[in-house]
Amino acid sequence: MKLAFIGLGNMGGPMALNLLKAGYALSVFDLMPASVKILTDAGASAAASAALAVRDADVVVSMLPASAHVRGLYLGDGGVLAQVRPHTLLIDCSTIAPGAAKEVAAAAQAKGLPMIDAPVSGGTAGAAAGTLTFIVGGAADALERARPLLQKMGKNIFHAGASGAGQIAKICNNMLLAIQMIGTAEAITLGVANGMDAKVLSDIMAQSSGRNWTLELYNPWPGVMENVPAARGYAGGFGSQLMLKDLGLAQEAAAAAQVATPLGAIARQLYQLHAQNGSAALDFSSITTLLGGASPAKS
Ligand code: NAD
């Protein structure tokens, strides 16, 4: 089986590596040559364009930043939908607007191409370890075709519902994640300002009712944990700009459904400020620095 993988960034790179390790033949494309090189060094073949990468593929996997990139990749004259062979399975793992996911999947269906939206949770560590959670929207038979591949990159696979449902579930999850990250950063900043050691405080809260994923596995305070972005000046990980995008998608979905999500709205505002302050490219746990507590320099 031939696979094409488009988008080899913080997430797509390690996901593609896991498919290679599982023995699949991979044709890859990314706009950044350095990201492509990591994959070709591991045995993938580099294509000169996305169109060339997908031409012979049985399955196409994409992992791009946002809706505009996914629309640009799949739609239009030179787009993937116009290039692939009949019956090629399309799997988009990017986090994008549910409406954009539905639009691209409908255009694929019109050409007889099965497509699922399969956004992921689990971060870059989960991508590297092959333990991601896939949240899938689309037809059940398309998911069954995709399942053996998804199992090489992740360990939990949920069928959220019809096309676009994977994105809805992902957006709800990330709104909750942002709120938890800000809350965790706020609590540690408060404790440290009152003389607590950040690690001691984190250990206490991780065994108390404030326990949550950001505290236990992705601590935002430098020096508390190894192998997280806070331990390396907030480099890599999940960019604040991407979290800001997801919080915007959550607000759009809330407005469309006429639901109040006040904490999500505040979280979006805080990430907007953070991005404006020059931290857009830093991991989303760097929101701690906006609160006046930790700074990369102190790590
Ligand atoms: P990233 O910015 O590190 O990677 C995106 C890659 O896409 C880059 O290498 C870029 O060069 C490439 N790209 C952009 N346009 C392209 C095009 N037209 N053709 C080919 N390549 C193109 O982003 P990421 O952190 O890997 O995130 C990717 C997606 O996964 C986003 O939607 C994000 O919201 C989601 N996500 C990220 C994380 C995380 O922890 N980083 C976790 C879950 C979901």
CSV table of C-alpha atoms and ligand atoms in Angstrom, one decimal:
chain,number,residue,atom,x,y,z
A,1,MET,CA,0.0,0.0,0.0
A,2,LYS,CA,1.3,3.5,-0.9
A,3,LEU,CA,0.8,6.4,1.4
A,4,ALA,CA,1.2,10.1,0.8
A,5,PHE,CA,1.8,12.3,3.9
A,6,ILE,CA,1.4,16.1,3.5
A,7,GLY,CA,2.5,18.5,6.4
A,8,LEU,CA,5.5,17.3,8.4
A,9,GLY,CA,5.5,19.8,11.3
A,10,ASN,CA,5.6,19.2,15.0
A,11,MET,CA,2.8,16.7,14.7
A,12,GLY,CA,2.9,15.4,11.1
A,13,GLY,CA,6.7,14.7,11.2
A,14,PRO,CA,6.5,12.1,14.1
A,15,MET,CA,3.2,10.7,12.8
A,16,ALA,CA,4.7,10.0,9.4
A,17,LEU,CA,7.8,8.5,11.1
A,18,ASN,CA,5.6,6.0,12.9
A,19,LEU,CA,4.0,5.0,9.6
A,20,LEU,CA,7.4,4.4,8.1
A,21,LYS,CA,8.5,2.4,11.1
A,22,ALA,CA,5.4,0.2,10.6
A,23,GLY,CA,6.7,-0.6,7.1
A,24,TYR,CA,4.5,1.5,4.8
A,25,ALA,CA,6.0,3.1,1.7
A,26,LEU,CA,5.6,6.9,2.1
A,27,SER,CA,5.8,9.8,-0.3
A,28,VAL,CA,6.0,13.0,1.6
A,29,PHE,CA,5.7,16.8,1.0
A,30,ASP,CA,6.1,19.9,3.2
A,31,LEU,CA,7.0,23.5,2.4
A,32,MET,CA,9.9,23.3,4.8
A,33,PRO,CA,12.9,21.3,3.4
A,34,ALA,CA,14.3,20.6,6.9
A,35,SER,CA,11.1,18.8,7.9
A,36,VAL,CA,11.2,16.8,4.7
A,37,LYS,CA,14.8,15.8,5.3
A,38,ILE,CA,14.0,14.1,8.6
A,39,LEU,CA,11.6,11.8,6.8
A,40,THR,CA,13.8,11.1,3.7
A,41,ASP,CA,16.7,10.3,6.1
A,42,ALA,CA,14.3,7.7,7.6
A,43,GLY,CA,13.4,6.1,4.3
A,44,ALA,CA,10.5,8.2,2.8
A,45,SER,CA,10.6,9.5,-0.7
A,46,ALA,CA,10.3,13.3,-1.1
A,47,ALA,CA,7.9,14.6,-3.7
A,48,ALA,CA,8.5,18.0,-5.4
A,49,SER,CA,4.8,19.0,-4.8
A,50,ALA,CA,1.7,17.8,-3.0
A,51,ALA,CA,0.2,16.9,-6.3
A,52,LEU,CA,3.1,14.6,-7.2
A,53,ALA,CA,3.1,13.1,-3.7
A,54,VAL,CA,-0.5,12.0,-3.9
A,55,ARG,CA,-0.7,10.8,-7.6
A,56,ASP,CA,0.0,7.1,-7.0
A,57,ALA,CA,-1.2,6.9,-3.4
A,58,ASP,CA,-3.8,4.5,-2.0
A,59,VAL,CA,-4.2,6.7,1.1
A,60,VAL,CA,-3.5,10.4,1.6
A,61,VAL,CA,-2.9,11.8,5.2
A,62,SER,CA,-2.6,15.5,5.8
A,63,MET,CA,-1.6,17.4,8.9
A,64,LEU,CA,-1.7,21.2,8.2
A,65,PRO,CA,-2.1,24.3,10.4
A,66,ALA,CA,-5.6,25.6,9.6
A,67,SER,CA,-8.7,25.6,7.4
A,68,ALA,CA,-7.2,27.7,4.6
A,69,HIS,CA,-4.3,25.3,4.2
A,70,VAL,CA,-6.6,22.3,4.0
A,71,ARG,CA,-8.9,24.0,1.5
A,72,GLY,CA,-5.8,25.0,-0.6
A,73,LEU,CA,-4.4,21.5,-0.5
A,74,TYR,CA,-7.5,19.6,-1.5
A,75,LEU,CA,-9.6,21.9,-3.6
A,76,GLY,CA,-9.0,23.7,-6.9
A,77,ASP,CA,-7.5,22.6,-10.2
A,78,GLY,CA,-4.1,21.5,-8.9
A,79,GLY,CA,-5.6,20.2,-5.6
A,80,VAL,CA,-5.4,16.7,-4.2
A,81,LEU,CA,-9.0,15.9,-5.3
A,82,ALA,CA,-8.0,16.6,-8.9
A,83,GLN,CA,-4.8,14.5,-8.7
A,84,VAL,CA,-5.5,11.3,-6.9
A,85,ARG,CA,-6.7,7.9,-8.4
A,86,PRO,CA,-10.3,6.8,-8.0
A,87,HIS,CA,-11.2,5.4,-4.5
A,88,THR,CA,-8.1,6.9,-2.8
A,89,LEU,CA,-8.9,7.3,0.9
A,90,LEU,CA,-8.3,10.8,2.3
A,91,ILE,CA,-7.6,11.4,6.0
A,92,ASP,CA,-7.2,15.0,7.2
A,93,CYS,CA,-5.8,15.1,10.8
A,94,SER,CA,-5.5,18.9,11.0
A,95,THR,CA,-7.7,20.8,13.4
A,96,ILE,CA,-9.9,23.0,11.3
A,97,ALA,CA,-13.4,24.6,11.2
A,98,PRO,CA,-16.1,21.9,11.1
A,99,GLY,CA,-17.7,23.7,8.1
A,100,ALA,CA,-14.4,23.6,6.2
A,101,ALA,CA,-14.1,19.8,7.0
A,102,LYS,CA,-17.6,19.2,5.7
A,103,GLU,CA,-17.0,21.3,2.6
A,104,VAL,CA,-13.8,19.4,1.6
A,105,ALA,CA,-15.4,16.0,2.4
A,106,ALA,CA,-18.5,16.8,0.3
A,107,ALA,CA,-16.3,17.8,-2.6
A,108,ALA,CA,-14.3,14.6,-2.2
A,109,GLN,CA,-17.6,12.5,-2.1
A,110,ALA,CA,-18.7,14.2,-5.3
A,111,LYS,CA,-15.7,12.6,-6.9
A,112,GLY,CA,-16.3,9.2,-5.3
A,113,LEU,CA,-13.4,9.7,-2.8
A,114,PRO,CA,-14.0,8.7,0.8
A,115,MET,CA,-12.7,11.3,3.3
A,116,ILE,CA,-12.7,11.5,7.1
A,117,ASP,CA,-11.8,14.3,9.4
A,118,ALA,CA,-9.5,12.8,12.0
A,119,PRO,CA,-8.1,15.5,14.3
A,120,VAL,CA,-5.9,14.3,17.1
A,121,SER,CA,-5.3,14.8,20.8
A,122,GLY,CA,-2.1,13.8,22.8
A,123,GLY,CA,0.4,16.5,21.8
A,124,THR,CA,3.8,16.1,20.2
A,125,ALA,CA,4.8,13.5,22.8
A,126,GLY,CA,1.8,11.4,21.8
A,127,ALA,CA,2.6,11.8,18.2
A,128,ALA,CA,6.2,10.6,18.8
A,129,ALA,CA,5.1,7.7,21.0
A,130,GLY,CA,2.3,6.6,18.6
A,131,THR,CA,-0.3,7.1,21.4
A,132,LEU,CA,-2.5,9.8,19.9
A,133,THR,CA,-6.3,9.9,20.3
A,134,PHE,CA,-8.0,10.2,16.9
A,135,ILE,CA,-11.5,11.8,16.9
A,136,VAL,CA,-13.1,10.9,13.6
A,137,GLY,CA,-16.0,12.4,11.6
A,138,GLY,CA,-17.3,10.7,8.5
A,139,ALA,CA,-18.7,7.4,7.2
A,140,ALA,CA,-18.1,4.2,9.3
A,141,ASP,CA,-16.7,2.3,6.3
A,142,ALA,CA,-14.1,5.0,5.5
A,143,LEU,CA,-13.1,4.9,9.2
A,144,GLU,CA,-12.7,1.1,9.0
A,145,ARG,CA,-10.4,1.4,6.0
A,146,ALA,CA,-8.4,4.0,7.9
A,147,ARG,CA,-8.3,2.1,11.2
A,148,PRO,CA,-5.1,0.0,10.6
A,149,LEU,CA,-3.2,3.2,9.7
A,150,LEU,CA,-4.6,5.2,12.6
A,151,GLN,CA,-3.6,2.3,15.0
A,152,LYS,CA,0.1,2.8,13.9
A,153,MET,CA,-0.1,6.4,15.0
A,154,GLY,CA,-2.4,6.3,18.0
A,155,LYS,CA,-4.1,4.1,20.6
A,156,ASN,CA,-7.6,5.5,21.0
A,157,ILE,CA,-9.9,5.9,18.0
A,158,PHE,CA,-13.3,7.5,18.5
A,159,HIS,CA,-16.1,7.7,15.9
A,160,ALA,CA,-17.6,11.1,16.8
A,161,GLY,CA,-20.3,11.1,14.1
A,162,ALA,CA,-20.8,12.3,10.6
A,163,SER,CA,-18.4,14.5,8.6
A,164,GLY,CA,-17.2,17.5,10.7
A,165,ALA,CA,-18.1,15.8,14.0
A,166,GLY,CA,-14.5,15.0,14.7
A,167,GLN,CA,-13.7,18.7,14.5
A,168,ILE,CA,-16.5,19.7,16.8
A,169,ALA,CA,-15.3,17.3,19.5
A,170,LYS,CA,-11.7,18.4,19.1
A,171,ILE,CA,-12.7,22.1,19.4
A,172,CYS,CA,-14.6,21.4,22.6
A,173,ASN,CA,-11.6,19.5,24.0
A,174,ASN,CA,-9.2,22.2,23.1
A,175,MET,CA,-11.3,25.0,24.6
A,176,LEU,CA,-11.3,22.9,27.9
A,177,LEU,CA,-7.6,22.4,27.6
A,178,ALA,CA,-6.9,26.1,27.2
A,179,ILE,CA,-9.0,26.9,30.2
A,180,GLN,CA,-7.2,24.3,32.3
A,181,MET,CA,-3.8,25.5,31.1
A,182,ILE,CA,-4.6,29.1,32.1
A,183,GLY,CA,-6.0,27.9,35.4
A,184,THR,CA,-2.9,25.8,36.2
A,185,ALA,CA,-0.5,28.6,35.2
A,186,GLU,CA,-2.5,31.1,37.4
A,187,ALA,CA,-2.5,28.7,40.4
A,188,ILE,CA,1.3,28.1,40.2
A,189,THR,CA,2.0,31.8,39.7
A,190,LEU,CA,0.0,32.6,42.8
A,191,GLY,CA,1.7,29.9,44.9
A,192,VAL,CA,5.2,30.9,43.8
A,193,ALA,CA,4.5,34.6,44.5
A,194,ASN,CA,3.5,33.5,48.0
A,195,GLY,CA,6.8,31.6,48.6
A,196,MET,CA,5.8,28.1,47.4
A,197,ASP,CA,8.2,25.9,45.4
A,198,ALA,CA,6.5,25.3,42.0
A,199,LYS,CA,7.3,21.5,42.0
A,200,VAL,CA,6.1,21.0,45.6
A,201,LEU,CA,2.9,22.9,44.8
A,202,SER,CA,2.4,21.0,41.5
A,203,ASP,CA,2.8,17.6,43.3
A,204,ILE,CA,0.2,18.7,45.9
A,205,MET,CA,-2.3,19.8,43.4
A,206,ALA,CA,-1.8,16.8,41.2
A,207,GLN,CA,-2.9,14.6,44.1
A,208,SER,CA,-5.8,17.0,45.1
A,209,SER,CA,-9.0,18.1,43.5
A,210,GLY,CA,-7.2,20.6,41.1
A,211,ARG,CA,-5.7,17.6,39.3
A,212,ASN,CA,-5.7,17.9,35.5
A,213,TRP,CA,-3.8,16.9,32.3
A,214,THR,CA,-1.8,20.2,32.1
A,215,LEU,CA,-0.6,19.9,35.7
A,216,GLU,CA,0.3,16.2,35.5
A,217,LEU,CA,1.7,15.7,32.0
A,218,TYR,CA,2.5,19.2,30.6
A,219,ASN,CA,3.4,21.4,33.5
A,220,PRO,CA,3.8,25.0,32.3
A,221,TRP,CA,6.4,26.1,35.0
A,222,PRO,CA,10.1,25.8,34.0
A,223,GLY,CA,12.0,23.3,36.1
A,224,VAL,CA,9.0,21.2,37.3
A,225,MET,CA,9.1,18.6,34.6
A,226,GLU,CA,11.6,17.3,32.0
A,227,ASN,CA,10.7,16.7,28.4
A,228,VAL,CA,7.9,19.4,28.2
A,229,PRO,CA,8.1,22.7,26.4
A,230,ALA,CA,8.5,24.6,29.7
A,231,ALA,CA,11.8,22.8,30.1
A,232,ARG,CA,13.2,24.1,26.8
A,233,GLY,CA,12.1,27.8,26.8
A,234,TYR,CA,8.7,26.8,25.4
A,235,ALA,CA,10.0,25.7,22.1
A,236,GLY,CA,8.2,23.1,20.0
A,237,GLY,CA,5.0,21.6,21.3
A,238,PHE,CA,1.6,23.1,20.4
A,239,GLY,CA,2.0,26.7,19.3
A,240,SER,CA,0.1,29.5,21.0
A,241,GLN,CA,-1.0,30.7,17.5
A,242,LEU,CA,-2.6,27.2,16.9
A,243,MET,CA,-4.4,27.4,20.3
A,244,LEU,CA,-5.6,30.9,19.5
A,245,LYS,CA,-7.0,29.5,16.2
A,246,ASP,CA,-8.8,26.6,18.0
A,247,LEU,CA,-10.3,29.1,20.5
A,248,GLY,CA,-11.5,31.2,17.6
A,249,LEU,CA,-13.1,28.1,16.1
A,250,ALA,CA,-14.8,27.3,19.4
A,251,GLN,CA,-16.2,30.9,19.6
A,252,GLU,CA,-17.5,30.6,16.0
A,253,ALA,CA,-19.2,27.3,16.8
A,254,ALA,CA,-20.7,28.8,20.1
A,255,ALA,CA,-22.1,31.8,18.2
A,256,ALA,CA,-23.5,29.6,15.5
A,257,ALA,CA,-25.3,27.4,18.1
A,258,GLN,CA,-26.2,30.4,20.3
A,259,VAL,CA,-24.4,28.9,23.3
A,260,ALA,CA,-22.6,31.0,26.0
A,261,THR,CA,-19.0,29.9,26.5
A,262,PRO,CA,-17.7,32.8,28.7
A,263,LEU,CA,-14.5,31.1,29.9
A,264,GLY,CA,-13.7,30.1,26.3
A,265,ALA,CA,-14.1,33.7,25.3
A,266,ILE,CA,-11.7,34.9,28.0
A,267,ALA,CA,-9.2,32.2,27.1
A,268,ARG,CA,-9.3,33.4,23.5
A,269,GLN,CA,-8.7,37.0,24.6
A,270,LEU,CA,-5.7,35.9,26.8
A,271,TYR,CA,-4.1,34.0,23.9
A,272,GLN,CA,-4.8,36.9,21.6
A,273,LEU,CA,-2.8,39.2,23.9
A,274,HIS,CA,-0.1,36.6,24.3
A,275,ALA,CA,0.3,36.3,20.5
A,276,GLN,CA,0.3,40.1,20.2
A,277,ASN,CA,3.1,40.2,22.8
A,278,GLY,CA,5.4,38.2,20.4
A,279,SER,CA,4.7,34.7,21.8
A,280,ALA,CA,2.7,33.3,19.0
A,281,ALA,CA,5.3,30.7,18.0
A,282,LEU,CA,5.9,29.6,21.6
A,283,ASP,CA,4.1,26.5,23.0
A,284,PHE,CA,0.7,27.3,24.5
A,285,SER,CA,2.0,26.6,28.1
A,286,SER,CA,4.0,29.8,27.8
A,287,ILE,CA,0.8,31.6,28.7
A,288,THR,CA,2.4,31.4,32.2
A,289,THR,CA,4.7,34.3,31.1
A,290,LEU,CA,1.7,36.5,30.4
A,291,LEU,CA,0.6,36.2,34.0
A,292,GLY,CA,4.0,37.7,35.1
A,293,GLY,CA,5.3,34.5,36.6
A,294,ALA,CA,7.6,32.2,34.8
A,295,SER,CA,9.8,33.4,31.9
A,296,PRO,CA,11.9,31.3,29.5
A,297,ALA,CA,14.9,33.1,30.9
A,298,LYS,CA,14.2,31.7,34.4
A,299,SER,CA,14.1,28.1,33.2
B,1,NAD,P1,3.2,22.9,12.5
B,1,NAD,O1,3.0,24.4,12.2
B,1,NAD,O2,4.3,22.5,13.4
B,1,NAD,O3,3.2,22.1,11.2
B,1,NAD,C1,2.4,22.4,10.1
B,1,NAD,C2,3.2,22.0,8.8
B,1,NAD,O4,2.5,22.1,7.7
B,1,NAD,C3,4.5,22.8,8.6
B,1,NAD,O5,5.6,22.0,8.6
B,1,NAD,C4,4.2,23.6,7.4
B,1,NAD,O6,5.4,23.8,6.6
B,1,NAD,C5,3.3,22.6,6.7
B,1,NAD,N1,2.5,23.2,5.6
B,1,NAD,C6,1.7,24.3,5.7
B,1,NAD,N2,1.1,24.5,4.5
B,1,NAD,C7,1.4,23.5,3.7
B,1,NAD,C8,1.1,23.1,2.4
B,1,NAD,N3,0.3,23.8,1.6
B,1,NAD,N4,1.7,22.0,1.9
B,1,NAD,C9,2.5,21.3,2.6
B,1,NAD,N5,2.9,21.6,3.9
B,1,NAD,C10,2.3,22.6,4.4
B,1,NAD,O7,1.8,22.5,13.2
B,1,NAD,P2,1.5,21.2,14.1
B,1,NAD,O8,1.8,21.6,15.5
B,1,NAD,O9,2.2,20.0,13.5
B,1,NAD,O10,-0.1,21.2,14.0
B,1,NAD,C11,-0.7,20.7,12.8
B,1,NAD,C12,-2.2,20.6,13.1
B,1,NAD,O11,-2.4,19.7,14.2
B,1,NAD,C13,-2.9,21.9,13.5
B,1,NAD,O12,-4.2,22.0,12.9
B,1,NAD,C14,-2.9,21.8,15.0
B,1,NAD,O13,-4.0,22.6,15.5
B,1,NAD,C15,-3.1,20.4,15.2
B,1,NAD,N6,-2.7,19.8,16.5
B,1,NAD,C16,-1.4,20.2,17.0
B,1,NAD,C17,-1.0,19.6,18.2
B,1,NAD,C18,0.3,19.9,18.8
B,1,NAD,O14,0.6,19.6,20.0
B,1,NAD,N7,1.2,20.6,18.1
B,1,NAD,C19,-1.8,18.7,18.9
B,1,NAD,C20,-3.1,18.4,18.4
B,1,NAD,C21,-3.5,18.9,17.2
